[in-house]
XYZ file of C-alpha atoms in Angstrom:
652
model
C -115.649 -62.944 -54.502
C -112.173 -63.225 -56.492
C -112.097 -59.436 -57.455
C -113.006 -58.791 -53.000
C -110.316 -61.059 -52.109
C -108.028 -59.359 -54.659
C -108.999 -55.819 -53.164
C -108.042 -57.170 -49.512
C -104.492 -58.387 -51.121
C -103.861 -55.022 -52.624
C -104.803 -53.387 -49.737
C -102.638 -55.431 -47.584
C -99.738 -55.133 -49.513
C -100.141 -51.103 -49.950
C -100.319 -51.427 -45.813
C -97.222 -53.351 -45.350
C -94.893 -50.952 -47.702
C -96.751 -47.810 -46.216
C -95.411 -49.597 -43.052
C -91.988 -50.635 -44.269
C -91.570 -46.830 -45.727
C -92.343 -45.258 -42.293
C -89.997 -47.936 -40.970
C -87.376 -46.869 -43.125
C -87.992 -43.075 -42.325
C -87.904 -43.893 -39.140
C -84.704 -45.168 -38.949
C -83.062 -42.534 -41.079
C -84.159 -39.987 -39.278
C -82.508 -41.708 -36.081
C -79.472 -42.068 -37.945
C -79.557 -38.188 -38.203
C -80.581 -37.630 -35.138
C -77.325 -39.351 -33.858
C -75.173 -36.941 -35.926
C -76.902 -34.415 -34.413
C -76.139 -35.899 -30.839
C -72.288 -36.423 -31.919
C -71.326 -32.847 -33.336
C -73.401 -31.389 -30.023
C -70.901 -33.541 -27.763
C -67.644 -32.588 -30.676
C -68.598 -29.136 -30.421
C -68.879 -28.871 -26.727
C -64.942 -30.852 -26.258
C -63.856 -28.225 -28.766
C -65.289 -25.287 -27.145
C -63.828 -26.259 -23.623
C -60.724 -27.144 -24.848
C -60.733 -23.179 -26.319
C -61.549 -22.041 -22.455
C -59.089 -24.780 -20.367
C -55.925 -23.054 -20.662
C -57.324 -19.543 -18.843
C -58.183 -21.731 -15.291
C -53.959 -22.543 -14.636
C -53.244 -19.038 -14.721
C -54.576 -17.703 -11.093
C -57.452 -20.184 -9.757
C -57.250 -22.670 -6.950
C -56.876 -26.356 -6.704
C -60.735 -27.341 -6.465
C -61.458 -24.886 -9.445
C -58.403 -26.949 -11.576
C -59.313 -30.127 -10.081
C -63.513 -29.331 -11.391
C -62.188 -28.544 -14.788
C -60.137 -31.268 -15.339
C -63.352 -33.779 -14.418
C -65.320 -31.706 -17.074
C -62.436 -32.157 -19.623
C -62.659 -35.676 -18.382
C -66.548 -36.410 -19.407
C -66.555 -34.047 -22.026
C -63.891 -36.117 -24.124
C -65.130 -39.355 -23.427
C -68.856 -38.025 -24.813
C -67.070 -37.104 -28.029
C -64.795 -40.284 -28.089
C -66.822 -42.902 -29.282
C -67.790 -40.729 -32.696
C -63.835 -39.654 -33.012
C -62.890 -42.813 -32.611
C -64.759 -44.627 -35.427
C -64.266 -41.744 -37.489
C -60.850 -41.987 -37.645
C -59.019 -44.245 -35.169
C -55.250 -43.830 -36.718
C -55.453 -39.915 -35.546
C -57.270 -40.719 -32.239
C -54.669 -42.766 -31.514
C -51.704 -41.000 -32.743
C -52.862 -37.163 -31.949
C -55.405 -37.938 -28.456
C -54.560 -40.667 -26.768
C -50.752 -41.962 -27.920
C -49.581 -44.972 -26.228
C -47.380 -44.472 -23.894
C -44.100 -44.985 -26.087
C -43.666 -40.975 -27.960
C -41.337 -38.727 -29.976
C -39.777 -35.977 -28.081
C -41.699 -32.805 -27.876
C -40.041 -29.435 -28.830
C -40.820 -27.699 -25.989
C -38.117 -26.165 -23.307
C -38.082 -27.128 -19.425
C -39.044 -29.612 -17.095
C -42.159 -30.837 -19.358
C -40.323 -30.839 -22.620
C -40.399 -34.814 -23.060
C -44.207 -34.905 -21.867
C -46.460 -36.067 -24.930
C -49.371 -34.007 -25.806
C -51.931 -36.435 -24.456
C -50.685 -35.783 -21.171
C -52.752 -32.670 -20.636
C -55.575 -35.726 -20.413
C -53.991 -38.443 -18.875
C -51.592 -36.807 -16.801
C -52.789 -34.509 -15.744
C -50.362 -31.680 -16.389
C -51.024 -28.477 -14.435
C -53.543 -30.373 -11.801
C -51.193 -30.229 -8.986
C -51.962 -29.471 -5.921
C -51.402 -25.869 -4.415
C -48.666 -26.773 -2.037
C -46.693 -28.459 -5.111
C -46.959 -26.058 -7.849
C -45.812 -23.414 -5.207
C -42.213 -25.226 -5.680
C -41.828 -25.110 -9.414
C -39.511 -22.548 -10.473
C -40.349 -20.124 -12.725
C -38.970 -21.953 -15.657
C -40.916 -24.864 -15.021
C -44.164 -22.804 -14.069
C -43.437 -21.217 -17.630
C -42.913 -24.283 -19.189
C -46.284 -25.957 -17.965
C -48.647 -23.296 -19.158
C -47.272 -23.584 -22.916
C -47.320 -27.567 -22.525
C -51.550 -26.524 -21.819
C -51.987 -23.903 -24.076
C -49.627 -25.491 -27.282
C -51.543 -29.454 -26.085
C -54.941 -27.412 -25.953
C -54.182 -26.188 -29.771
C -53.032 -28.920 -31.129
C -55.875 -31.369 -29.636
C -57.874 -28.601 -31.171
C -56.784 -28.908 -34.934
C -56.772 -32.557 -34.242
C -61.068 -32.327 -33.632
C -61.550 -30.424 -36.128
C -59.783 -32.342 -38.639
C -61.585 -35.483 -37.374
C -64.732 -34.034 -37.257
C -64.548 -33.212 -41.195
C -63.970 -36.285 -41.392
C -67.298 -37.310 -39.603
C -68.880 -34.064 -41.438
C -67.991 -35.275 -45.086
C -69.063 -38.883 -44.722
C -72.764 -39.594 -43.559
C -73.310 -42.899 -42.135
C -75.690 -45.430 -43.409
C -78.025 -47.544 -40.779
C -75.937 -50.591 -40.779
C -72.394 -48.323 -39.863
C -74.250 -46.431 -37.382
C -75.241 -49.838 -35.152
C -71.774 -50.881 -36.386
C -70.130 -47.514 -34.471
C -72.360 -48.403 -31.493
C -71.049 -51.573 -31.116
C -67.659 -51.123 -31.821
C -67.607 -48.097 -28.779
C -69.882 -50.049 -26.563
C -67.004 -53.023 -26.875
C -64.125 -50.222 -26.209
C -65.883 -49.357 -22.878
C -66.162 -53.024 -21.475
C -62.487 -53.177 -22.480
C -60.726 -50.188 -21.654
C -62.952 -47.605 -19.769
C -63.969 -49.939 -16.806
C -59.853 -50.509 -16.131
C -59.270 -46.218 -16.503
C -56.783 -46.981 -19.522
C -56.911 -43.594 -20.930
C -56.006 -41.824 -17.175
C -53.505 -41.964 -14.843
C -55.465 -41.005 -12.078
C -58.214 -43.554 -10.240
C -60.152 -39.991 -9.376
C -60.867 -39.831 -13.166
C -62.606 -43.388 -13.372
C -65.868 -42.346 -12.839
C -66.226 -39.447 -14.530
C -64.837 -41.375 -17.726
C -66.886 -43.880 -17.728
C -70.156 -41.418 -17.333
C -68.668 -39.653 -20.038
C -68.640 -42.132 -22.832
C -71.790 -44.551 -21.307
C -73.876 -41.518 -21.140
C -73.123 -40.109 -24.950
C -73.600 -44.112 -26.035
C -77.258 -44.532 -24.010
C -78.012 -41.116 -25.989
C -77.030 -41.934 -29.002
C -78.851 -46.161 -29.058
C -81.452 -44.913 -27.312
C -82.811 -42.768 -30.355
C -82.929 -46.401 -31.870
C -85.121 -47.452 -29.307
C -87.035 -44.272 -29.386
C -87.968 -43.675 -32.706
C -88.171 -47.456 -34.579
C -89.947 -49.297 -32.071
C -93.272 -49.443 -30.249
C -93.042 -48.213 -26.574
C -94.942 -50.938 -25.604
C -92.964 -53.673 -26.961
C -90.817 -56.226 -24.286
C -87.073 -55.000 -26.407
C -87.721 -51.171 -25.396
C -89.141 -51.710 -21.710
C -86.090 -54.059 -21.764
C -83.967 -51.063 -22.776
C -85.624 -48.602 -20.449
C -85.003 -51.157 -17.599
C -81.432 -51.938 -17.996
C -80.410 -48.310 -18.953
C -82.196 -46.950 -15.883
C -80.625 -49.207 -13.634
C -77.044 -48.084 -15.459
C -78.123 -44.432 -14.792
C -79.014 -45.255 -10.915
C -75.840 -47.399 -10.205
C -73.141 -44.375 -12.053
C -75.211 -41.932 -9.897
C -74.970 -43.993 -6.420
C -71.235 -44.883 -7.147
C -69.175 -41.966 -5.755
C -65.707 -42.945 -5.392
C -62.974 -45.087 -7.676
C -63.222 -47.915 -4.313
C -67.038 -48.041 -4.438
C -66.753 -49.068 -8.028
C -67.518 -52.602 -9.255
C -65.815 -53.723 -12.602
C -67.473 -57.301 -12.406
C -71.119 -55.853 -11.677
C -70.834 -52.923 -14.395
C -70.090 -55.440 -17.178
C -72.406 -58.156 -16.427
C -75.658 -55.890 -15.214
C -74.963 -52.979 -17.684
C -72.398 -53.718 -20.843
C -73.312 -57.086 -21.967
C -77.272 -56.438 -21.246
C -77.290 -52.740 -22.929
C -74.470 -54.378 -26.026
C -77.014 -57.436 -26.602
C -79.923 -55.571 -26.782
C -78.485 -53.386 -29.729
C -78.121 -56.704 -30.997
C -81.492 -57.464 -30.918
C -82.765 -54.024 -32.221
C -80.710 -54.337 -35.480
C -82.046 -57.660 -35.811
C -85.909 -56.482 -35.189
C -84.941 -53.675 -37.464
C -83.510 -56.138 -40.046
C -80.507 -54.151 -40.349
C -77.862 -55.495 -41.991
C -74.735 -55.995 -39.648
C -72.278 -54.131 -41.426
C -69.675 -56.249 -43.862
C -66.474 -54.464 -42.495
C -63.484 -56.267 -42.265
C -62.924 -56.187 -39.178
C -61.084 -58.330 -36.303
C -64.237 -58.474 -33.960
C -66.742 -61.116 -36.252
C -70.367 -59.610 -36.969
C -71.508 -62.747 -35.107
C -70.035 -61.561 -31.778
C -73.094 -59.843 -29.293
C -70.072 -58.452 -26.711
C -66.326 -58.459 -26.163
C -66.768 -61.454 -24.313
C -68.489 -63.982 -26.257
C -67.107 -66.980 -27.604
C -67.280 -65.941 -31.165
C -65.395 -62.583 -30.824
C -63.115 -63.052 -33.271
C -62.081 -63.155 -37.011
C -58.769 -64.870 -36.872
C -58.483 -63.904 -41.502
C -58.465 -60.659 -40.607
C -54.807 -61.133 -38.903
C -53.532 -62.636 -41.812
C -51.000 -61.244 -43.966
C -53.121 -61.767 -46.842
C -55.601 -63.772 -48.569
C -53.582 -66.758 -48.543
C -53.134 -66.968 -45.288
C -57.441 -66.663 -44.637
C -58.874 -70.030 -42.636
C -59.703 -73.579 -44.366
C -59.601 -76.894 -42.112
C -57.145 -78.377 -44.775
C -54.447 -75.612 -44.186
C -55.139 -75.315 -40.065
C -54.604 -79.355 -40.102
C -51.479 -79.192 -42.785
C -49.936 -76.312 -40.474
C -50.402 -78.336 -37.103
C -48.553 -81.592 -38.820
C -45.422 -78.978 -39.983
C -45.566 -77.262 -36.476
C -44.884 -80.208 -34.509
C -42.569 -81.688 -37.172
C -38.537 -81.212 -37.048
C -38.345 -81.731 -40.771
C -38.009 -77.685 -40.282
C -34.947 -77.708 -38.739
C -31.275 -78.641 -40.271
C -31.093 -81.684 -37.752
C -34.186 -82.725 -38.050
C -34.399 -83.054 -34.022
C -36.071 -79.676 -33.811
C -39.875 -78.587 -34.087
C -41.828 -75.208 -33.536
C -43.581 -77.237 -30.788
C -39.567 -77.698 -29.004
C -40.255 -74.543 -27.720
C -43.843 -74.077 -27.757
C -45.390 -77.276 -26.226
C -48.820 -77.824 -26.179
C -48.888 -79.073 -22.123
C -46.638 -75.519 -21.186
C -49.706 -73.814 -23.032
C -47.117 -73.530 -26.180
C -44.893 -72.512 -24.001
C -41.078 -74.306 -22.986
C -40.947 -73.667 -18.818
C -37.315 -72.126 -19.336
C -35.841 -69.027 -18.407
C -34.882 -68.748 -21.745
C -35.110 -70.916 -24.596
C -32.431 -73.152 -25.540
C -30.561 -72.542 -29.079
C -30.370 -75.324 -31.410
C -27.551 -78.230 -30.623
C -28.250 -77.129 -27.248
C -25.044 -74.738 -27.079
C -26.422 -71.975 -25.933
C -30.053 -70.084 -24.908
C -31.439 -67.317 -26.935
C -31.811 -63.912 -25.451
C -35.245 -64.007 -24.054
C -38.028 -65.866 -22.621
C -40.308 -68.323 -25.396
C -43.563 -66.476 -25.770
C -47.193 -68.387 -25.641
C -48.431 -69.225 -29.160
C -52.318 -69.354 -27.767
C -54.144 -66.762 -28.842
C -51.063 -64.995 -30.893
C -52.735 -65.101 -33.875
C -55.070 -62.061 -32.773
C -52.114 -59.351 -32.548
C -50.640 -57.611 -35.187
C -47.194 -57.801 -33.870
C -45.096 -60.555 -32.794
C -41.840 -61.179 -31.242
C -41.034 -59.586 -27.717
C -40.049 -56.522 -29.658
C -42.507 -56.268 -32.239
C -40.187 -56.992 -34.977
C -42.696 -59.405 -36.950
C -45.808 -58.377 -38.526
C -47.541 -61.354 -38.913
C -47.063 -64.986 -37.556
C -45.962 -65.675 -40.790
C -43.442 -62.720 -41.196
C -42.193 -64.692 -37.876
C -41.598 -67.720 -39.241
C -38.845 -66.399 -41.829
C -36.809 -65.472 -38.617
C -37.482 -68.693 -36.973
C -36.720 -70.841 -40.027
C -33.335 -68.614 -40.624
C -32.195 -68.110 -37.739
C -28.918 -70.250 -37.156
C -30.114 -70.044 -33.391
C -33.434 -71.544 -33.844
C -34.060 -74.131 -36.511
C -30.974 -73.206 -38.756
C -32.415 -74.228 -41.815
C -34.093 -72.724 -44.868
C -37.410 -73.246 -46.667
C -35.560 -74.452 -49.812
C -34.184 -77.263 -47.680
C -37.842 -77.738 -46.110
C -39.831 -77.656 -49.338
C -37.283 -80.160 -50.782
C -37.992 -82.468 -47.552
C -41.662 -82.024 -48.004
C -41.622 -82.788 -51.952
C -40.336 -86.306 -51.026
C -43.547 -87.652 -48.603
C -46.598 -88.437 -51.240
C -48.871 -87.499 -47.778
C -47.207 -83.662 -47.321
C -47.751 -83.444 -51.086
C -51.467 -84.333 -51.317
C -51.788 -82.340 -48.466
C -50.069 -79.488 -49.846
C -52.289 -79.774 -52.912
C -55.749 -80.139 -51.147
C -55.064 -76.616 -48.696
C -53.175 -74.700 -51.678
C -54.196 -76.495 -54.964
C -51.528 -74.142 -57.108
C -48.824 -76.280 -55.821
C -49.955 -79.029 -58.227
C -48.823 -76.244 -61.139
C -45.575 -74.292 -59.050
C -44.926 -76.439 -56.446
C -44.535 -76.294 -52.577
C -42.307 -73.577 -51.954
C -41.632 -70.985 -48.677
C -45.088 -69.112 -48.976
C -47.571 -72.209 -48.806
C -45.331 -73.176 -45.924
C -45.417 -70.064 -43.926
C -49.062 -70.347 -44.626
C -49.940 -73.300 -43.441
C -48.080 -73.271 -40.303
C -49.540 -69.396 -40.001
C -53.226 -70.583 -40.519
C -53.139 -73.416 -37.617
C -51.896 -70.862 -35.160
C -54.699 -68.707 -35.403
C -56.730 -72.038 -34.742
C -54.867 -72.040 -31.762
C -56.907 -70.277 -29.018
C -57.791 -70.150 -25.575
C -60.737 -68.389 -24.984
C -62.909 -70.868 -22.980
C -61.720 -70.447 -19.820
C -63.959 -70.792 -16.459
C -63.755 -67.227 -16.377
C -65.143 -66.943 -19.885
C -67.682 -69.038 -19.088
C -68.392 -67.025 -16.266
C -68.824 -63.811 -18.755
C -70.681 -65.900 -21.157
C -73.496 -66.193 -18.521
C -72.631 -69.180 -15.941
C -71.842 -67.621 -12.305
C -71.121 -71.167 -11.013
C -67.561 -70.950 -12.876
C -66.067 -68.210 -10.549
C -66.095 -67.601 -6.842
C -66.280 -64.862 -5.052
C -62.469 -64.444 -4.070
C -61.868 -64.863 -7.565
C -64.322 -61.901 -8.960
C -63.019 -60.009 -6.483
C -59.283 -60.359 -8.343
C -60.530 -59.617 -11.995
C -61.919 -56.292 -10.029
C -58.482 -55.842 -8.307
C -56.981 -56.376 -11.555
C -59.443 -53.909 -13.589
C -59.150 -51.607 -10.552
C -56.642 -51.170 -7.875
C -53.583 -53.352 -9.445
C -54.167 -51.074 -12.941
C -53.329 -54.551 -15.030
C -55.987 -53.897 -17.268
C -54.588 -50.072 -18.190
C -51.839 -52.288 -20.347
C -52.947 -56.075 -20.451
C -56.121 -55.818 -22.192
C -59.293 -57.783 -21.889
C -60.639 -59.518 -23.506
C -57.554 -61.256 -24.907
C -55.261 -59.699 -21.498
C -52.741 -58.653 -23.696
C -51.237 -55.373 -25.640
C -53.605 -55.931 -28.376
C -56.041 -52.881 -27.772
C -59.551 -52.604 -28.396
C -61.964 -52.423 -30.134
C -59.685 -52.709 -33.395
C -57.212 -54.937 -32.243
C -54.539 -53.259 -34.757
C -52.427 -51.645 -32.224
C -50.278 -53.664 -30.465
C -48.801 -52.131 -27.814
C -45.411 -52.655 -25.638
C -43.773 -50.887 -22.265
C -40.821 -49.838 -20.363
C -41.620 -51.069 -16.715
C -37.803 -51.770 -15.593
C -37.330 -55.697 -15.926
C -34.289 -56.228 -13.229
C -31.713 -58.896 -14.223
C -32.211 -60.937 -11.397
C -34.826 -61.307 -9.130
C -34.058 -59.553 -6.210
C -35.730 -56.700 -5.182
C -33.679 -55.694 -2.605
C -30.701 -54.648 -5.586
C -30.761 -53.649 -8.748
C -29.770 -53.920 -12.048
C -31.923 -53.298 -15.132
C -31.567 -56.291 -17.523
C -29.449 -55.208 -20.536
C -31.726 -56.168 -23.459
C -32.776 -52.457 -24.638
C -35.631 -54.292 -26.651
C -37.994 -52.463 -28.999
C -35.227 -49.460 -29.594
C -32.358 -52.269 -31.118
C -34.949 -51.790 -33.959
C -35.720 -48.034 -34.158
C -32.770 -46.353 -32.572
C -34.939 -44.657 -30.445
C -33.720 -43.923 -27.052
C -36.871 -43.137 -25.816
C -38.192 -46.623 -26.366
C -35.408 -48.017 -24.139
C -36.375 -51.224 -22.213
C -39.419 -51.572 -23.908
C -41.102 -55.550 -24.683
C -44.267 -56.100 -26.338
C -47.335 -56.141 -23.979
C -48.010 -60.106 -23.179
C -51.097 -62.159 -22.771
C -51.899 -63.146 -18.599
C -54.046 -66.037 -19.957
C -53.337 -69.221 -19.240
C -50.495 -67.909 -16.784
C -50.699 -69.995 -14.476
C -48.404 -72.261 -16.667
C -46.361 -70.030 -18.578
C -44.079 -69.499 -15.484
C -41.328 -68.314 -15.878
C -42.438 -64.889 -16.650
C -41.359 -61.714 -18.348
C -39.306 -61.073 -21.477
C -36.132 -62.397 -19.789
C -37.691 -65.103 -17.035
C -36.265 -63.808 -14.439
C -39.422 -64.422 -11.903
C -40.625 -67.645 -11.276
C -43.848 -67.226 -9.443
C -46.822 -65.056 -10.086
C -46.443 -64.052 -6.315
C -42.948 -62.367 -7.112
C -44.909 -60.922 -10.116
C -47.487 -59.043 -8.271
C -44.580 -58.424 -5.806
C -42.864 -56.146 -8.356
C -45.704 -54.259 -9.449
C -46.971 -53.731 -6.214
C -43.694 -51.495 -5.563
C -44.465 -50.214 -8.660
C -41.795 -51.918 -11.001
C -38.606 -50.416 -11.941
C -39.748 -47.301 -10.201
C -38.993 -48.487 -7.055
C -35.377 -48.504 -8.194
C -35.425 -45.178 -9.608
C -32.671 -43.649 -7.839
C -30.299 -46.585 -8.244
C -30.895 -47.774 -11.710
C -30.666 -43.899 -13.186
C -26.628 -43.906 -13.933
C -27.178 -46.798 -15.902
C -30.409 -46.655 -18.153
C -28.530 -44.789 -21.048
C -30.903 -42.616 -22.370
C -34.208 -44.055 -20.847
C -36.530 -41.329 -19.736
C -39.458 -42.524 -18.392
C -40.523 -45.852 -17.048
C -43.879 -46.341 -18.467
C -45.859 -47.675 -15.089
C -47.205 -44.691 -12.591
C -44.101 -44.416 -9.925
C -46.100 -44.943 -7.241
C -46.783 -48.370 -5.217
C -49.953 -50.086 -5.512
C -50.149 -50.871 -1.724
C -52.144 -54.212 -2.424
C -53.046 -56.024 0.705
C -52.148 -59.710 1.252
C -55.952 -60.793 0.656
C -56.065 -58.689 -2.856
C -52.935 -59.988 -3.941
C -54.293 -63.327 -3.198
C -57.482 -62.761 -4.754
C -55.451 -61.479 -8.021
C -53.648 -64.313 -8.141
C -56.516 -66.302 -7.881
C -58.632 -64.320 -11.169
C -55.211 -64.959 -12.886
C -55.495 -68.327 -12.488
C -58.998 -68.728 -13.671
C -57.639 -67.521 -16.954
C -56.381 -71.178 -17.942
C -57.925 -72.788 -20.962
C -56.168 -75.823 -22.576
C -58.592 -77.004 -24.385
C -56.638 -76.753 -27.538
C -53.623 -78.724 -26.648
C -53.650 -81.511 -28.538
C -50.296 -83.669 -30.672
C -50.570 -85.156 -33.973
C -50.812 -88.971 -33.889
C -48.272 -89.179 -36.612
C -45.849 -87.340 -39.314
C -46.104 -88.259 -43.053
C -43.293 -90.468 -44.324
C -40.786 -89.252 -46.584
C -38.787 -90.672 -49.239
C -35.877 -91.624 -51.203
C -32.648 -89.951 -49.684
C -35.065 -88.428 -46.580
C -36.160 -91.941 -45.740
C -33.634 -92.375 -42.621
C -35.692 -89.470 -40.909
C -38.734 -90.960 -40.899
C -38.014 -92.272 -36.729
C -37.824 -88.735 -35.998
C -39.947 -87.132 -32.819
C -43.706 -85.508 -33.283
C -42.572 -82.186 -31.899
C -38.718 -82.535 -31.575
C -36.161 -84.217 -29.735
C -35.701 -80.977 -27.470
């Protein structure tokens, strides 16, 4: 009886690894299988690219136009794999931001950036229009192709080496699928990597189509045909297939539908394979947490990854340390001024000022006082980027005779006399027992709490996340208006609205759109702050502010870099005539150097219902869930004692 019941446990146990093996084989021959998949769709980018040049010699508009959709697909097929591979050369030799060196090139294309020849596009004119080039410039746009065609060529090839020389285990294969399937509900549905709405569709085929290839060998080859999670998969990516197919024009198609019938569904059930699979979700440090199914869930983020360093990572004793020295004007050399004087927490962190007012109240600072919600998740701060951390930030804040006018040795000495600050100091950073509280801890702790500081549960959130009471339909109608038509999401992008772009969220990008001084947009005069080039010198980055976040907008008025409009409606107002553009004639004597305004010059034409409707989705963005005020400040001291009637977040 023992020695049968032994036999069955043996047997049963051979059975399960004989089943775990083929499991395993399984899956690693769908991870090669994929590979396979990816250098078919390289190779077939590359090879095109070799042929693209020859069709803007002598062929017709339709023939140019045809070619130029195939480009279209066949880059976003190969994206996804390029991307992961190596995103530093995606972005710097495919898809540059906007902002770019000057190209060596002669003629009228000579300042055009290489990823133009995409984007642009260059050489897809119509008939009538390239018949008016002069030779020179005809010249001039056949070796922008041909030299933008060779270089994207070595760029592949170096990438796909790359791809070649480092095999990917199971765990960084569902980690590449996720990470691209996140990049299309961010950026493909708004057309960020194309200028022209035409290109939308073809896009978006491109780079769903090589993704549903690529998971579905997953769902292939590791589990049973007849199980719910692959007629699940064959459901949803059917229905994908049908609605791409049936959608013909950039008008017919629907952002909001697309995400929440197709993304979410096809990005959740990846989830659930790896997790039938009992794949490990890969350990990569990464800004979007493992714990996050797609870009919009509530758990999308890993707020250590944003911090300057290891210090700076996430414990309740620092976040609530840092929200008692944020709100506390022991920072400032009068003591009457607080972080939270011009970030206050019922203005969403902002101040409701054109401009924010210098310290002693003698004069205002140069530009607008941004939001601190949700700035912890950007790798750039200040209008013009000249901070690379919030806690970089603070040294300029601290410092700055302008702002706070103090110094951390003045601050740590403040601190050093409250027995409360010091316990706290020593519970959130216990080396300050040995060293002390000096400038680092300080920066810390103020750094950590405003990564706590998020917004990220608004009704349209909640909307994403799965409850279709919180939106109606004039408002679902603006996020597609905004994704679409109004081309918001090309620059502000979701899921955090901003110039933080996706799916890596180490980019953070900023834009010459032609900011007028005052508000008018009957005259003009571009507002003097040159911005991002004070710090490079570089002419070409004239003008040109830091991307910002359009959540909680509604009460962040007024709005861009310098304040100068009050209302959203004047907002939408000037991008509707297509910013600066609309100017372009007057403002070109005085722009010193500025060469391109970095929003398409031509108007958006939004009716008065979309604009409404916009406005509306914009609104829906608000979450102030977070604003809260400490109940108190820690007492100091000895000679600090006649402070302790100062104001929890400043006197002004």
């Amino acid at each position: 009886m023992k020695k049968g019941l032994l036999s069955l446990i043996v047997i049963a146990i051979v059975c399960l690894s004989m089943q775990l093996n083929n499991r395993e084989r399984e899956i690693d021959t769908a991870v090669n299988r994929i590979a396979e998949l990816q250098q078919k769709d390289i190779h077939s980018l590359d090879s095109f690219l070799k042929e693209y040049p020859r069709y803007f010699y002598d062929s017709s508009y339709k023939t140019r136009s045809e070619k130029y959709y195939q480009l279209t697909y066949y880059f976003k097929r190969a994206s996804g794999a390029m991307i992961y591979a190596e995103p530093d050369k995606y972005y710097r030799d495919l898809v540059g931001p906007f902002q770019f060196e000057r190209q060596k090139r002669a003629g009228f294309f000579s300042f055009i950036p290489d990823n133009w020849l995409f984007v642009g596009p260059i050489g897809n004119e119509r008939d009538s229009t390239l018949m008016k080039f002069s030779k020179d410039d005809s010249l001039s746009q056949i070796s922008f192709i041909k030299e933008a065609s060779a270089e994207f060529h070595k760029a592949i090839l170096d990438i796909n080496q790359t791809i070649q020389s480092a095999r990917k285990s199971p765990a960084e294969t569902f980690h590449a699928l996720r990470t691209e399937i996140f990049r299309i509900s961010a950026l493909d549905v708004a057309n960020s990597d194309f200028i022209l709405d035409d290109l939308l569709l073809h896009s978006i085929r491109g780079s769903t189509d090589s993704w549903i290839a690529y998971a579905g060998v997953f769902f292939e080859t590791a589990i049973p045909r007849s199980s719910l999670l692959f007629q699940r998969w064959k459901q949803v990516t059917g229905d994908t297939k049908s609605y791409l197919a049936e959608t013909t024009t950039f008008e017919q198609f629907n952002q909001m539908y697309f995400i929440r019938s197709s993304l979410i569904p096809l990005s959740t059930l990846l989830t659930d394979l790896q997790k039938e699979l009992k794949i490990p979700f890969a350990k990569k440090w990464a800004a979007v947490s493992p714990a996050a199914t797609h870009i919009y869930d509530r758990n999308i983020f890993n707020a250590d990854y944003f911090a300057p360093d290891s210090i700076g990572y996430y414990s309740e004793a620092k976040a609530r340390l840092g929200e008692l020295l944020f709100f506390d004007p022991i920072l400032s050399d009068n003591n009457q001024r607080a972080c939270a004087s011009c970030h206050k927490p019922e203005l969403a962190f902002t101040d409701g000022l054109v401009k924010a007012t210098a310290i002693e109240m003698k004069n205002v600072h140069a530009r607008n006082s941004p939001t601190v919600i949700n700035s912890g998740f950007q790798k750039k701060t200040f209008w013009d980027q000249r901070a690379g951390s919030l806690e970089d930030q603070l040294d300029s804040v601290v410092n700055n005779p302008d702002e706070l006018h103090s110094s951390f040795d003045q601050v740590a000495d403040r601190i050093q006399s409250s027995p409360e600050y010091v316990a706290l100091f020593n519970k959130a950073f216990p080396s300050t027992k040995k060293n002390g509280i000096g400038r680092q801890e300080i920066k810390s702790a103020i750094g950590v709490y405003e990564r706590t500081v998020t917004g990220l549960n608004s009704r349209f959130d909640q909307y994403m996340q799965g409850d279709v009471s919180k939106l109606n339909s004039e408002e679902v109608n603006g996020f597609n208006i905004y994704m679409g038509k109004a081309h918001c999401g090309t620059c502000h992008f979701a899921p955090l609205f901003n110039g933080a772009l996706p799916p890596f969220f180490d980019l953070t990008d900023h834009h010459s759109i032609g900011v007028p001084l005052k508000d008018s947009m009957e005259t003009y005069s571009i507002d003097p702050d040159t911005g991002f080039s004070k710090l490079t010198g570089d002419p070409f980055v004239h003008f040109s502010f830091k991307t910002p976040t359009i959540r909680n907008i509604a009460l962040t008025a007024p709005y861009m870099h310098n304040g100068v409009y009050r209302s959203l409606e004047q907002v939408v107002d000037f991008y509707n005539h297509a910013g600066g553009n609309k100017f372009f004639d007057d403002f070109k004597p005085g722009m010193k150097g500025l060469p391109f305004v970095t929003l398409i010059p031509i108007e958006l034409k939004l009716t008065d219902k979309e604009k409404k409707d916009l406005i509306a989705f914009l609104k829906a963005l608000t979450d102030t869930t977070f604003s809260r005020t400490p109940k108190h400040l820690p007492q100091l001291k000895g000679k600090y004692a006649g402070i302790n009637k100062r104001k929890i977040g400043g006197d002004y």
